[in-house]
Amino acid sequence: MSALEGSTGPKPPLACCWVEEPDGTRWLVPGCIARLHDADAGACTCSTLADQLETAQRERDEARRAHRSLQSWHDAIVATVHAHPDGARIMKNAADRNAEC
């Protein structure tokens, strides 16, 4: 697991890249520690496109699992409230309070 997984802050570029200005000057946007220390280093340690795709798919799958879990929890709570003898009144009160916000 990388240090960036689970982070909510900004992420660095996914791979090193050179940016060229209209006047011809170039500057490096490092995506890995190797290039950060030596812009001309031949051994860039950035993730390959395949690695990036695998990471994106894993993050997508984790998000889907989290969503399904929350949806199941929500559905169980709503079913329990509706099964309560005062369920309709409870749901109406909740909707009324939400409308006031």
PDB file of C-alpha atoms in Angstrom:
ATOM      1  CA  MET A   1       0.000   0.000   0.000  1.00  0.00           C
ATOM      2  CA  SER A   2       1.464   3.356  -0.953  1.00  0.00           C
ATOM      3  CA  ALA A   3       1.598   6.340   1.362  1.00  0.00           C
ATOM      4  CA  LEU A   4      -0.967   8.111  -0.833  1.00  0.00           C
ATOM      5  CA  GLU A   5      -3.668   5.455  -0.654  1.00  0.00           C
ATOM      6  CA  GLY A   6      -6.501   6.586   1.559  1.00  0.00           C
ATOM      7  CA  SER A   7      -5.202  10.155   1.544  1.00  0.00           C
ATOM      8  CA  THR A   8      -7.728  12.906   1.027  1.00  0.00           C
ATOM      9  CA  GLY A   9      -5.140  15.558   0.217  1.00  0.00           C
ATOM     10  CA  PRO A  10      -3.819  16.541  -3.200  1.00  0.00           C
ATOM     11  CA  LYS A  11      -1.833  13.904  -5.050  1.00  0.00           C
ATOM     12  CA  PRO A  12       1.323  14.485  -7.073  1.00  0.00           C
ATOM     13  CA  PRO A  13       1.382  13.805 -10.819  1.00  0.00           C
ATOM     14  CA  LEU A  14       0.995  10.110 -11.632  1.00  0.00           C
ATOM     15  CA  ALA A  15       4.201  10.113 -13.682  1.00  0.00           C
ATOM     16  CA  CYS A  16       7.152  12.379 -14.387  1.00  0.00           C
ATOM     17  CA  CYS A  17       6.633  14.723 -17.281  1.00  0.00           C
ATOM     18  CA  TRP A  18       8.435  17.611 -18.916  1.00  0.00           C
ATOM     19  CA  VAL A  19       6.503  20.798 -19.631  1.00  0.00           C
ATOM     20  CA  GLU A  20       7.687  23.060 -22.422  1.00  0.00           C
ATOM     21  CA  GLU A  21       6.886  26.759 -22.381  1.00  0.00           C
ATOM     22  CA  PRO A  22       6.220  28.717 -25.605  1.00  0.00           C
ATOM     23  CA  ASP A  23       9.705  30.269 -25.348  1.00  0.00           C
ATOM     24  CA  GLY A  24      11.263  26.776 -25.429  1.00  0.00           C
ATOM     25  CA  THR A  25      12.227  26.493 -21.763  1.00  0.00           C
ATOM     26  CA  ARG A  26      11.504  23.114 -20.195  1.00  0.00           C
ATOM     27  CA  TRP A  27      10.831  22.179 -16.601  1.00  0.00           C
ATOM     28  CA  LEU A  28      10.240  18.855 -14.942  1.00  0.00           C
ATOM     29  CA  VAL A  29       7.117  17.964 -13.017  1.00  0.00           C
ATOM     30  CA  PRO A  30       8.462  15.077 -10.943  1.00  0.00           C
ATOM     31  CA  GLY A  31       6.158  12.212 -10.161  1.00  0.00           C
ATOM     32  CA  CYS A  32       8.744  10.068  -8.405  1.00  0.00           C
ATOM     33  CA  ILE A  33      11.453  10.578  -5.815  1.00  0.00           C
ATOM     34  CA  ALA A  34      14.220   9.514  -8.219  1.00  0.00           C
ATOM     35  CA  ARG A  35      13.503  12.372 -10.613  1.00  0.00           C
ATOM     36  CA  LEU A  36      12.907  14.781  -7.741  1.00  0.00           C
ATOM     37  CA  HIS A  37      16.526  14.339  -6.693  1.00  0.00           C
ATOM     38  CA  ASP A  38      17.981  14.201 -10.231  1.00  0.00           C
ATOM     39  CA  ALA A  39      15.912  15.557 -13.119  1.00  0.00           C
ATOM     40  CA  ASP A  40      18.175  13.823 -15.641  1.00  0.00           C
ATOM     41  CA  ALA A  41      18.030  10.445 -13.930  1.00  0.00           C
ATOM     42  CA  GLY A  42      17.359   7.686 -16.398  1.00  0.00           C
ATOM     43  CA  ALA A  43      15.656   5.499 -13.807  1.00  0.00           C
ATOM     44  CA  CYS A  44      12.249   7.024 -13.346  1.00  0.00           C
ATOM     45  CA  THR A  45      10.367   5.054 -10.708  1.00  0.00           C
ATOM     46  CA  CYS A  46       6.884   6.251 -11.673  1.00  0.00           C
ATOM     47  CA  SER A  47       4.107   3.721 -11.955  1.00  0.00           C
ATOM     48  CA  THR A  48       3.472   2.288 -15.384  1.00  0.00           C
ATOM     49  CA  LEU A  49       0.127   2.834 -17.056  1.00  0.00           C
ATOM     50  CA  ALA A  50      -0.790  -0.779 -16.210  1.00  0.00           C
ATOM     51  CA  ASP A  51       0.018  -0.143 -12.527  1.00  0.00           C
ATOM     52  CA  GLN A  52      -2.050   3.037 -12.552  1.00  0.00           C
ATOM     53  CA  LEU A  53      -4.978   1.181 -14.140  1.00  0.00           C
ATOM     54  CA  GLU A  54      -4.731  -1.607 -11.545  1.00  0.00           C
ATOM     55  CA  THR A  55      -4.711   0.976  -8.731  1.00  0.00           C
ATOM     56  CA  ALA A  56      -7.706   2.803 -10.224  1.00  0.00           C
ATOM     57  CA  GLN A  57      -9.642  -0.453 -10.562  1.00  0.00           C
ATOM     58  CA  ARG A  58      -8.820  -1.423  -6.970  1.00  0.00           C
ATOM     59  CA  GLU A  59      -9.964   2.002  -5.707  1.00  0.00           C
ATOM     60  CA  ARG A  60     -13.155   1.708  -7.765  1.00  0.00           C
ATOM     61  CA  ASP A  61     -13.870  -1.745  -6.326  1.00  0.00           C
ATOM     62  CA  GLU A  62     -13.280  -0.467  -2.775  1.00  0.00           C
ATOM     63  CA  ALA A  63     -15.651   2.450  -3.389  1.00  0.00           C
ATOM     64  CA  ARG A  64     -18.304   0.094  -4.744  1.00  0.00           C
ATOM     65  CA  ARG A  65     -17.986  -2.177  -1.684  1.00  0.00           C
ATOM     66  CA  ALA A  66     -18.255   0.814   0.644  1.00  0.00           C
ATOM     67  CA  HIS A  67     -21.340   2.066  -1.221  1.00  0.00           C
ATOM     68  CA  ARG A  68     -23.031  -1.346  -1.073  1.00  0.00           C
ATOM     69  CA  SER A  69     -22.298  -1.541   2.645  1.00  0.00           C
ATOM     70  CA  LEU A  70     -23.771   1.890   3.303  1.00  0.00           C
ATOM     71  CA  GLN A  71     -26.771   1.130   1.108  1.00  0.00           C
ATOM     72  CA  SER A  72     -27.441  -2.092   3.048  1.00  0.00           C
ATOM     73  CA  TRP A  73     -27.164  -0.216   6.340  1.00  0.00           C
ATOM     74  CA  HIS A  74     -29.513   2.526   5.099  1.00  0.00           C
ATOM     75  CA  ASP A  75     -32.054   0.017   3.816  1.00  0.00           C
ATOM     76  CA  ALA A  76     -32.027  -1.865   7.136  1.00  0.00           C
ATOM     77  CA  ILE A  77     -32.566   1.345   9.139  1.00  0.00           C
ATOM     78  CA  VAL A  78     -35.424   2.497   6.891  1.00  0.00           C
ATOM     79  CA  ALA A  79     -37.076  -0.943   7.027  1.00  0.00           C
ATOM     80  CA  THR A  80     -36.800  -0.952  10.820  1.00  0.00           C
ATOM     81  CA  VAL A  81     -38.341   2.510  11.117  1.00  0.00           C
ATOM     82  CA  HIS A  82     -41.175   1.604   8.740  1.00  0.00           C
ATOM     83  CA  ALA A  83     -41.846  -1.573  10.745  1.00  0.00           C
ATOM     84  CA  HIS A  84     -42.240   0.482  13.939  1.00  0.00           C
ATOM     85  CA  PRO A  85     -45.859   1.244  14.888  1.00  0.00           C
ATOM     86  CA  ASP A  86     -45.095   4.980  14.633  1.00  0.00           C
ATOM     87  CA  GLY A  87     -42.910   4.537  11.538  1.00  0.00           C
ATOM     88  CA  ALA A  88     -44.928   6.776   9.228  1.00  0.00           C
ATOM     89  CA  ARG A  89     -44.983   9.585  11.817  1.00  0.00           C
ATOM     90  CA  ILE A  90     -41.241   9.228  12.459  1.00  0.00           C
ATOM     91  CA  MET A  91     -40.456   9.433   8.729  1.00  0.00           C
ATOM     92  CA  LYS A  92     -42.770  12.436   8.276  1.00  0.00           C
ATOM     93  CA  ASN A  93     -41.150  14.267  11.211  1.00  0.00           C
ATOM     94  CA  ALA A  94     -37.703  13.548   9.779  1.00  0.00           C
ATOM     95  CA  ALA A  95     -38.764  14.826   6.350  1.00  0.00           C
ATOM     96  CA  ASP A  96     -40.273  17.966   7.900  1.00  0.00           C
ATOM     97  CA  ARG A  97     -37.082  18.676   9.882  1.00  0.00           C
ATOM     98  CA  ASN A  98     -34.986  18.131   6.767  1.00  0.00           C
ATOM     99  CA  ALA A  99     -37.145  20.577   4.807  1.00  0.00           C
ATOM    100  CA  GLU A 100     -36.467  23.268   7.427  1.00  0.00           C
ATOM    101  CA  CYS A 101     -32.705  23.106   6.806  1.00  0.00           C
TER     102      CYS A 101
END
